[in-house]
Amino acid sequence: MKKALKVIGIILSVFLVIALFVYFFVLQYPNLKKNPTVGKWYRVTISEMKASEGGKYRAFFKKGSGNKVMVYFAGGGVSINEDTARDDTYNTTEIFIDMLANITMNMGGLASDVDGSPFENWSIILFPYATGDFHAGTGEFHYIDRDGKEKILYRNGYVNYTQTLQKIMELACLKEPEAVVVTGYSAGGFAAALLSDDIFTNYFPNAASKNVLVDASLLLHDDWHAIATDIWQTPKEISDKLTDNNLILDCLTALRKKYGNDIHLLFDCSTRDGDLAKVQNYFDTGVMDVTEKEADIYQQILRDSIPQFQEIDVSLFIWDGMPWYDDPRNMTAHTIIATPAVWVPFDEQKQSVSGWLVDAINSNLKDYGLDLVDKQY
């Protein structure tokens, strides 16, 4: 009997593994149609849309029962030169069919179908990341790979984004939403900052509540404008906003100048973000590695940025308490909005990131956790 139960257990385990593999790596959503069913996910793909290696790119859409829209950009690193074009870990190679979208939509964050979510009745437009250009490029980057072969990395993020929005606006009747949130994590947070003006100008100009939430996206680089212009071929009206070494500050400053108090600007980050500290070290030294020293440097960058954000009335949520991949070196987690932790109040702040966002949508903007940037770790 025990042997039979063991065999049954093994069989069930195998089926479970197969089911999970199919769910995350193979499952494909139906193509978006006219008047889509409320609450159902669809994929959006057009011939002009492509991933970094030239294959098909897919965005995703769910029509909500309410009159509110979330535009959500997924993250996955950045490619700024030939060296990072060769780096497979920064989404410069294609991914399994719909894998990233499946994970992002089902891991329990803002875009997930979570019971009781304040966003469960919202329409959601979700952009997986597969171009290395903060979703903002239009060009082709020619380089030599590690085997000495000539290759092209398609910086097609902005094309993918515009084709998706145009298709959704055509088929899904999203005219005149009362509230719009543009958000993203990591590289997607940079995309939210870069593309929000385009979104509000060209697609949702009359939204009564305009909101931009940048999650875990803060990196300093003296050549952001050149990278956007020469490497990604970002549209000029976007790249022209990049005048200093802080891309997020440049973009949010431009939004504040254009929209005044008619837009809610939000930024969240952990104090010693291990991934951002690692990339910042690469920008500074050319070494893609991180120690506690680099985490110290990143914490100082965050500390210095806070008064700059406050000057343009950005609502801030600084947090810690979650380790960087269980790393013991006093580094903190990278991003929160794609995880279930987004719903959980932090002990010190007595507030969750999702609660902070909901309050901001209703014009109740507050700062949380600013004292953490002075904490000794």
Short mmCIF file of C-alpha atoms in Angstrom, two decimals:
data_model
loop_
_atom_site.label_atom_id
_atom_site.label_comp_id
_atom_site.label_asym_id
_atom_site.label_seq_id
_atom_site.Cartn_x
_atom_site.Cartn_y
_atom_site.Cartn_z
CA MET A 1 0.00 0.00 0.00
CA LYS A 2 2.77 2.42 0.94
CA LYS A 3 4.55 1.57 -2.29
CA ALA A 4 1.39 2.24 -4.32
CA LEU A 5 0.87 5.58 -2.58
CA LYS A 6 4.47 6.49 -3.27
CA VAL A 7 4.02 5.70 -6.96
CA ILE A 8 0.81 7.73 -7.07
CA GLY A 9 2.63 10.61 -5.37
CA ILE A 10 5.41 10.49 -7.94
CA ILE A 11 2.88 10.45 -10.79
CA LEU A 12 0.99 13.40 -9.32
CA SER A 13 4.26 15.29 -8.86
CA VAL A 14 5.16 14.71 -12.50
CA PHE A 15 1.74 15.94 -13.63
CA LEU A 16 2.11 18.99 -11.41
CA VAL A 17 5.50 19.83 -12.91
CA ILE A 18 4.09 19.40 -16.42
CA ALA A 19 1.07 21.57 -15.58
CA LEU A 20 3.26 24.32 -14.16
CA PHE A 21 5.56 24.14 -17.20
CA VAL A 22 2.59 24.47 -19.56
CA TYR A 23 1.07 27.27 -17.48
CA PHE A 24 4.19 29.43 -17.32
CA PHE A 25 6.07 28.51 -20.51
CA VAL A 26 3.58 27.34 -23.16
CA LEU A 27 0.18 28.84 -22.41
CA GLN A 28 -0.86 31.37 -24.99
CA TYR A 29 -3.67 33.85 -24.64
CA PRO A 30 -6.18 34.50 -27.45
CA ASN A 31 -5.59 37.41 -29.81
CA LEU A 32 -7.34 40.62 -28.86
CA LYS A 33 -10.70 41.00 -30.59
CA LYS A 34 -13.24 43.78 -30.94
CA ASN A 35 -15.28 44.30 -27.78
CA PRO A 36 -13.18 41.92 -25.64
CA THR A 37 -14.76 39.95 -22.81
CA VAL A 38 -14.49 41.69 -19.44
CA GLY A 39 -12.01 40.02 -17.09
CA LYS A 40 -10.28 37.94 -19.77
CA TRP A 41 -6.61 38.30 -20.77
CA TYR A 42 -5.72 38.72 -24.44
CA ARG A 43 -2.46 39.08 -26.30
CA VAL A 44 -1.71 41.87 -28.74
CA THR A 45 0.73 41.25 -31.56
CA ILE A 46 1.21 43.06 -34.87
CA SER A 47 3.79 42.51 -37.60
CA GLU A 48 5.71 45.69 -36.69
CA MET A 49 6.15 44.48 -33.11
CA LYS A 50 9.31 42.47 -32.45
CA ALA A 51 11.56 41.25 -29.67
CA SER A 52 15.29 41.93 -29.55
CA GLU A 53 16.28 39.11 -31.90
CA GLY A 54 13.55 39.86 -34.42
CA GLY A 55 10.94 37.38 -33.25
CA LYS A 56 7.34 38.21 -32.43
CA TYR A 57 6.68 40.47 -29.45
CA ARG A 58 3.43 40.24 -27.52
CA ALA A 59 1.78 42.65 -25.15
CA PHE A 60 -1.24 41.72 -23.03
CA PHE A 61 -4.59 43.26 -22.19
CA LYS A 62 -7.47 42.65 -19.81
CA LYS A 63 -10.67 44.68 -20.09
CA GLY A 64 -12.02 45.76 -16.71
CA SER A 65 -15.59 46.33 -15.70
CA GLY A 66 -14.77 49.82 -14.44
CA ASN A 67 -13.64 52.96 -16.22
CA LYS A 68 -10.02 52.96 -15.02
CA VAL A 69 -6.78 51.89 -16.74
CA MET A 70 -3.40 50.65 -15.57
CA VAL A 71 -0.49 50.72 -18.04
CA TYR A 72 2.13 48.35 -16.65
CA PHE A 73 5.71 47.96 -17.94
CA ALA A 74 7.68 44.87 -16.90
CA GLY A 75 11.38 45.08 -16.07
CA GLY A 76 14.44 43.02 -16.87
CA GLY A 77 17.65 45.05 -17.02
CA VAL A 78 19.10 47.39 -19.62
CA SER A 79 21.47 47.21 -22.57
CA ILE A 80 23.50 50.36 -23.26
CA ASN A 81 26.48 49.17 -25.31
CA GLU A 82 28.00 46.22 -27.14
CA ASP A 83 29.07 44.55 -23.90
CA THR A 84 25.54 44.51 -22.48
CA ALA A 85 24.09 43.57 -25.87
CA ARG A 86 25.97 40.27 -25.44
CA ASP A 87 24.65 39.72 -21.93
CA ASP A 88 21.80 37.20 -22.02
CA THR A 89 20.68 38.06 -18.49
CA TYR A 90 19.32 41.47 -19.47
CA ASN A 91 16.46 40.40 -21.74
CA THR A 92 18.37 40.93 -24.95
CA THR A 93 17.45 37.42 -26.05
CA GLU A 94 13.99 36.09 -26.70
CA ILE A 95 12.04 34.30 -24.00
CA PHE A 96 9.71 31.32 -24.01
CA ILE A 97 6.22 31.94 -25.39
CA ASP A 98 4.35 34.28 -23.06
CA MET A 99 6.52 33.16 -20.11
CA LEU A 100 7.32 36.56 -18.66
CA ALA A 101 3.74 37.73 -19.06
CA ASN A 102 2.39 34.60 -17.37
CA ILE A 103 4.71 35.05 -14.43
CA THR A 104 4.10 38.79 -14.12
CA MET A 105 0.33 38.38 -14.28
CA ASN A 106 0.23 35.52 -11.82
CA MET A 107 2.86 36.17 -9.17
CA GLY A 108 0.54 38.18 -6.95
CA GLY A 109 1.47 41.81 -7.69
CA LEU A 110 -0.49 44.82 -8.94
CA ALA A 111 -1.27 43.26 -12.33
CA SER A 112 -2.41 39.93 -10.85
CA ASP A 113 -5.99 38.81 -10.38
CA VAL A 114 -5.88 39.01 -6.59
CA ASP A 115 -9.14 38.73 -4.64
CA GLY A 116 -10.01 42.04 -3.07
CA SER A 117 -7.47 44.00 -5.12
CA PRO A 118 -8.50 47.65 -5.51
CA PHE A 119 -7.51 47.21 -9.17
CA GLU A 120 -9.57 44.08 -9.90
CA ASN A 121 -12.07 46.06 -12.01
CA TRP A 122 -9.43 48.06 -13.87
CA SER A 123 -8.41 47.51 -17.47
CA ILE A 124 -4.74 46.48 -17.55
CA ILE A 125 -2.28 46.89 -20.42
CA LEU A 126 0.86 44.87 -19.72
CA PHE A 127 4.14 45.13 -21.61
CA PRO A 128 6.66 42.28 -21.16
CA TYR A 129 10.29 43.35 -21.61
CA ALA A 130 12.39 41.92 -24.41
CA THR A 131 14.30 44.82 -26.00
CA GLY A 132 16.81 46.12 -23.43
CA ASP A 133 15.85 49.76 -24.13
CA PHE A 134 13.50 50.70 -21.28
CA HIS A 135 10.61 50.09 -23.75
CA ALA A 136 11.66 53.30 -25.55
CA GLY A 137 13.68 52.38 -28.66
CA THR A 138 12.96 52.39 -32.39
CA GLY A 139 16.24 51.27 -33.95
CA GLU A 140 18.67 48.46 -34.68
CA PHE A 141 21.92 47.96 -32.77
CA HIS A 142 24.62 46.13 -34.74
CA TYR A 143 27.29 44.34 -32.72
CA ILE A 144 29.68 41.38 -32.67
CA ASP A 145 28.66 38.54 -30.36
CA ARG A 146 30.98 36.45 -28.18
CA ASP A 147 31.52 34.00 -31.05
CA GLY A 148 32.64 36.77 -33.39
CA LYS A 149 29.40 36.80 -35.41
CA GLU A 150 27.67 39.96 -36.58
CA LYS A 151 24.28 40.35 -34.94
CA ILE A 152 21.44 42.83 -34.63
CA LEU A 153 19.68 43.70 -31.40
CA TYR A 154 16.33 45.25 -32.23
CA ARG A 155 15.60 48.22 -29.97
CA ASN A 156 11.90 48.10 -30.72
CA GLY A 157 10.36 48.95 -27.36
CA TYR A 158 8.70 52.21 -28.38
CA VAL A 159 7.31 50.65 -31.57
CA ASN A 160 5.90 47.74 -29.57
CA TYR A 161 4.34 50.14 -27.11
CA THR A 162 2.72 52.44 -29.69
CA GLN A 163 1.40 49.61 -31.85
CA THR A 164 -0.13 47.99 -28.77
CA LEU A 165 -1.83 51.15 -27.52
CA GLN A 166 -3.21 51.95 -30.95
CA LYS A 167 -4.61 48.44 -31.35
CA ILE A 168 -6.19 48.44 -27.90
CA MET A 169 -7.72 51.87 -28.37
CA GLU A 170 -9.18 50.67 -31.67
CA LEU A 171 -10.70 47.44 -30.34
CA ALA A 172 -11.36 47.85 -26.63
CA CYS A 173 -13.15 51.20 -26.29
CA LEU A 174 -11.00 52.71 -23.52
CA LYS A 175 -11.97 56.27 -24.25
CA GLU A 176 -12.17 58.78 -21.43
CA PRO A 177 -11.14 56.69 -18.39
CA GLU A 178 -11.61 58.54 -15.12
CA ALA A 179 -8.29 57.33 -13.68
CA VAL A 180 -5.05 56.12 -15.27
CA VAL A 181 -1.99 54.67 -13.54
CA VAL A 182 1.23 54.32 -15.51
CA THR A 183 3.65 52.12 -13.63
CA GLY A 184 6.48 49.62 -13.97
CA TYR A 185 9.23 47.95 -12.01
CA SER A 186 12.99 48.12 -12.62
CA ALA A 187 13.45 48.75 -16.36
CA GLY A 188 9.69 49.12 -16.53
CA GLY A 189 9.84 51.90 -13.96
CA PHE A 190 12.20 53.79 -16.23
CA ALA A 191 9.70 53.15 -19.04
CA ALA A 192 6.86 54.56 -16.93
CA ALA A 193 8.86 57.76 -16.42
CA LEU A 194 9.93 58.01 -20.07
CA LEU A 195 6.56 57.23 -21.67
CA SER A 196 3.96 58.73 -19.31
CA ASP A 197 3.80 62.03 -21.16
CA ASP A 198 3.27 60.19 -24.44
CA ILE A 199 0.51 58.12 -22.83
CA PHE A 200 -1.33 61.09 -21.36
CA THR A 201 -0.86 63.26 -24.42
CA ASN A 202 -1.83 60.77 -27.11
CA TYR A 203 -4.17 58.27 -25.45
CA PHE A 204 -5.67 59.45 -22.15
CA PRO A 205 -5.49 63.26 -22.11
CA ASN A 206 -8.77 63.74 -20.23
CA ALA A 207 -8.24 61.32 -17.35
CA ALA A 208 -9.30 63.16 -14.20
CA SER A 209 -6.72 61.28 -12.11
CA LYS A 210 -3.32 60.92 -13.78
CA ASN A 211 -0.78 58.88 -11.83
CA VAL A 212 2.81 57.71 -12.43
CA LEU A 213 4.42 55.15 -10.09
CA VAL A 214 8.12 54.37 -10.61
CA ASP A 215 9.16 51.23 -8.74
CA ALA A 216 12.86 50.55 -8.03
CA SER A 217 14.27 52.59 -10.90
CA LEU A 218 17.12 54.92 -10.02
CA LEU A 219 20.49 54.82 -11.81
CA LEU A 220 22.92 57.65 -12.52
CA HIS A 221 24.68 57.84 -15.88
CA ASP A 222 26.28 60.88 -17.52
CA ASP A 223 25.28 59.72 -21.03
CA TRP A 224 21.57 58.92 -20.75
CA HIS A 225 20.78 61.33 -23.57
CA ALA A 226 23.40 59.80 -25.87
CA ILE A 227 22.28 56.27 -25.00
CA ALA A 228 18.65 57.12 -25.76
CA THR A 229 19.56 58.95 -28.96
CA ASP A 230 22.34 56.83 -30.43
CA ILE A 231 21.87 53.34 -28.97
CA TRP A 232 18.10 53.05 -28.63
CA GLN A 233 17.02 55.72 -31.17
CA THR A 234 14.32 56.91 -28.81
CA PRO A 235 11.96 59.52 -30.30
CA LYS A 236 13.42 63.02 -29.99
CA GLU A 237 10.53 64.43 -27.97
CA ILE A 238 11.36 61.84 -25.29
CA SER A 239 15.17 61.85 -25.40
CA ASP A 240 15.26 65.66 -25.31
CA LYS A 241 13.98 65.48 -21.72
CA LEU A 242 17.21 63.76 -20.65
CA THR A 243 19.60 66.54 -19.75
CA ASP A 244 21.37 65.28 -16.61
CA ASN A 245 22.64 62.04 -15.07
CA ASN A 246 19.36 61.14 -13.34
CA LEU A 247 16.91 59.90 -15.98
CA ILE A 248 14.01 59.50 -13.56
CA LEU A 249 14.43 62.98 -12.11
CA ASP A 250 14.62 64.49 -15.60
CA CYS A 251 11.41 62.76 -16.71
CA LEU A 252 9.42 63.49 -13.56
CA THR A 253 10.57 67.12 -13.63
CA ALA A 254 9.29 67.43 -17.20
CA LEU A 255 5.95 65.88 -16.18
CA ARG A 256 5.58 68.28 -13.26
CA LYS A 257 6.35 71.29 -15.47
CA LYS A 258 3.82 70.24 -18.09
CA TYR A 259 0.95 68.99 -15.93
CA GLY A 260 1.46 70.94 -12.73
CA ASN A 261 -0.71 69.62 -9.91
CA ASP A 262 -2.90 67.68 -12.36
CA ILE A 263 -0.59 64.67 -12.11
CA HIS A 264 0.45 62.50 -9.16
CA LEU A 265 4.10 61.45 -9.25
CA LEU A 266 5.26 58.54 -7.06
CA PHE A 267 8.60 56.83 -6.51
CA ASP A 268 9.42 53.82 -4.34
CA CYS A 269 12.66 51.96 -3.71
CA SER A 270 14.37 49.85 -1.07
CA THR A 271 17.30 51.46 0.70
CA ARG A 272 20.13 49.24 -0.55
CA ASP A 273 18.68 47.67 -3.70
CA GLY A 274 21.14 44.92 -4.63
CA ASP A 275 20.32 44.83 -8.35
CA LEU A 276 20.45 48.59 -8.79
CA ALA A 277 23.70 48.78 -6.79
CA LYS A 278 25.15 46.13 -9.10
CA VAL A 279 24.21 47.95 -12.29
CA GLN A 280 25.32 51.30 -10.86
CA ASN A 281 28.71 49.71 -10.18
CA TYR A 282 28.87 48.61 -13.81
CA PHE A 283 28.08 52.14 -14.95
CA ASP A 284 30.77 53.53 -12.64
CA THR A 285 33.55 50.95 -13.00
CA GLY A 286 32.68 48.55 -15.81
CA VAL A 287 32.37 45.67 -13.33
CA MET A 288 28.99 43.91 -13.07
CA ASP A 289 29.34 42.88 -9.43
CA VAL A 290 28.26 44.14 -6.04
CA THR A 291 29.51 44.18 -2.45
CA GLU A 292 28.44 46.04 0.67
CA LYS A 293 30.57 48.95 -0.55
CA GLU A 294 28.40 49.32 -3.65
CA ALA A 295 25.27 49.05 -1.50
CA ASP A 296 26.63 51.92 0.62
CA ILE A 297 27.13 53.95 -2.55
CA TYR A 298 23.60 53.21 -3.72
CA GLN A 299 22.12 54.18 -0.36
CA GLN A 300 23.93 57.51 -0.65
CA ILE A 301 22.56 58.04 -4.17
CA LEU A 302 19.05 57.44 -2.84
CA ARG A 303 19.70 59.79 0.11
CA ASP A 304 20.91 62.55 -2.24
CA SER A 305 17.96 62.07 -4.59
CA ILE A 306 15.22 62.45 -2.01
CA PRO A 307 15.41 66.26 -1.66
CA GLN A 308 15.52 66.53 -5.46
CA PHE A 309 12.33 64.49 -5.74
CA GLN A 310 10.72 66.49 -2.94
CA GLU A 311 11.48 69.72 -4.80
CA ILE A 312 9.15 68.63 -7.60
CA ASP A 313 6.53 67.15 -5.23
CA VAL A 314 7.15 63.46 -5.86
CA SER A 315 5.49 61.25 -3.25
CA LEU A 316 8.06 58.82 -1.83
CA PHE A 317 7.93 55.37 -0.25
CA ILE A 318 11.29 54.06 0.97
CA TRP A 319 11.37 50.55 2.42
CA ASP A 320 13.62 47.77 3.65
CA GLY A 321 13.05 44.55 5.59
CA MET A 322 13.28 42.19 2.60
CA PRO A 323 16.76 40.83 1.75
CA TRP A 324 18.28 40.76 -1.70
CA TYR A 325 17.83 37.13 -2.80
CA ASP A 326 18.61 36.00 0.79
CA ASP A 327 22.05 37.54 0.39
CA PRO A 328 23.70 38.10 3.79
CA ARG A 329 25.62 41.24 2.79
CA ASN A 330 23.17 43.91 3.99
CA MET A 331 21.47 44.49 0.67
CA THR A 332 17.74 44.93 0.16
CA ALA A 333 15.23 43.54 -2.31
CA HIS A 334 14.77 44.83 -5.84
CA THR A 335 11.23 45.94 -6.79
CA ILE A 336 7.94 45.29 -5.04
CA ILE A 337 4.92 45.97 -7.28
CA ALA A 338 5.17 42.63 -9.11
CA THR A 339 5.18 40.66 -5.83
CA PRO A 340 2.60 39.86 -3.13
CA ALA A 341 4.58 42.12 -0.79
CA VAL A 342 2.97 45.10 -2.52
CA TRP A 343 -0.22 44.47 -0.49
CA VAL A 344 1.45 44.05 2.91
CA PRO A 345 1.91 47.03 5.27
CA PHE A 346 5.48 47.56 6.46
CA ASP A 347 5.97 47.68 10.21
CA GLU A 348 7.70 51.06 10.26
CA GLN A 349 5.51 52.79 7.67
CA LYS A 350 2.21 51.24 8.85
CA GLN A 351 1.26 51.31 5.20
CA SER A 352 1.59 49.13 2.10
CA VAL A 353 2.84 50.29 -1.28
CA SER A 354 -0.57 49.46 -2.78
CA GLY A 355 -2.35 51.47 -0.08
CA TRP A 356 -0.01 54.39 -0.70
CA LEU A 357 -0.82 54.21 -4.42
CA VAL A 358 -4.58 54.04 -3.85
CA ASP A 359 -4.40 57.07 -1.58
CA ALA A 360 -2.45 58.98 -4.24
CA ILE A 361 -5.01 58.15 -6.92
CA ASN A 362 -7.54 59.82 -4.63
CA SER A 363 -5.25 62.87 -4.26
CA ASN A 364 -4.05 61.94 -0.77
CA LEU A 365 -0.27 61.91 -1.23
CA LYS A 366 2.10 61.09 1.61
CA ASP A 367 5.74 60.14 2.11
CA TYR A 368 6.85 57.02 3.97
CA GLY A 369 10.12 55.69 5.28
CA LEU A 370 12.37 58.63 4.42
CA ASP A 371 14.36 58.18 7.63
CA LEU A 372 15.53 54.77 6.39
CA VAL A 373 18.08 56.36 4.06
CA ASP A 374 20.06 57.37 7.17
CA LYS A 375 19.85 53.92 8.75
CA GLN A 376 23.12 52.10 9.50
CA TYR A 377 23.06 48.54 8.16
#
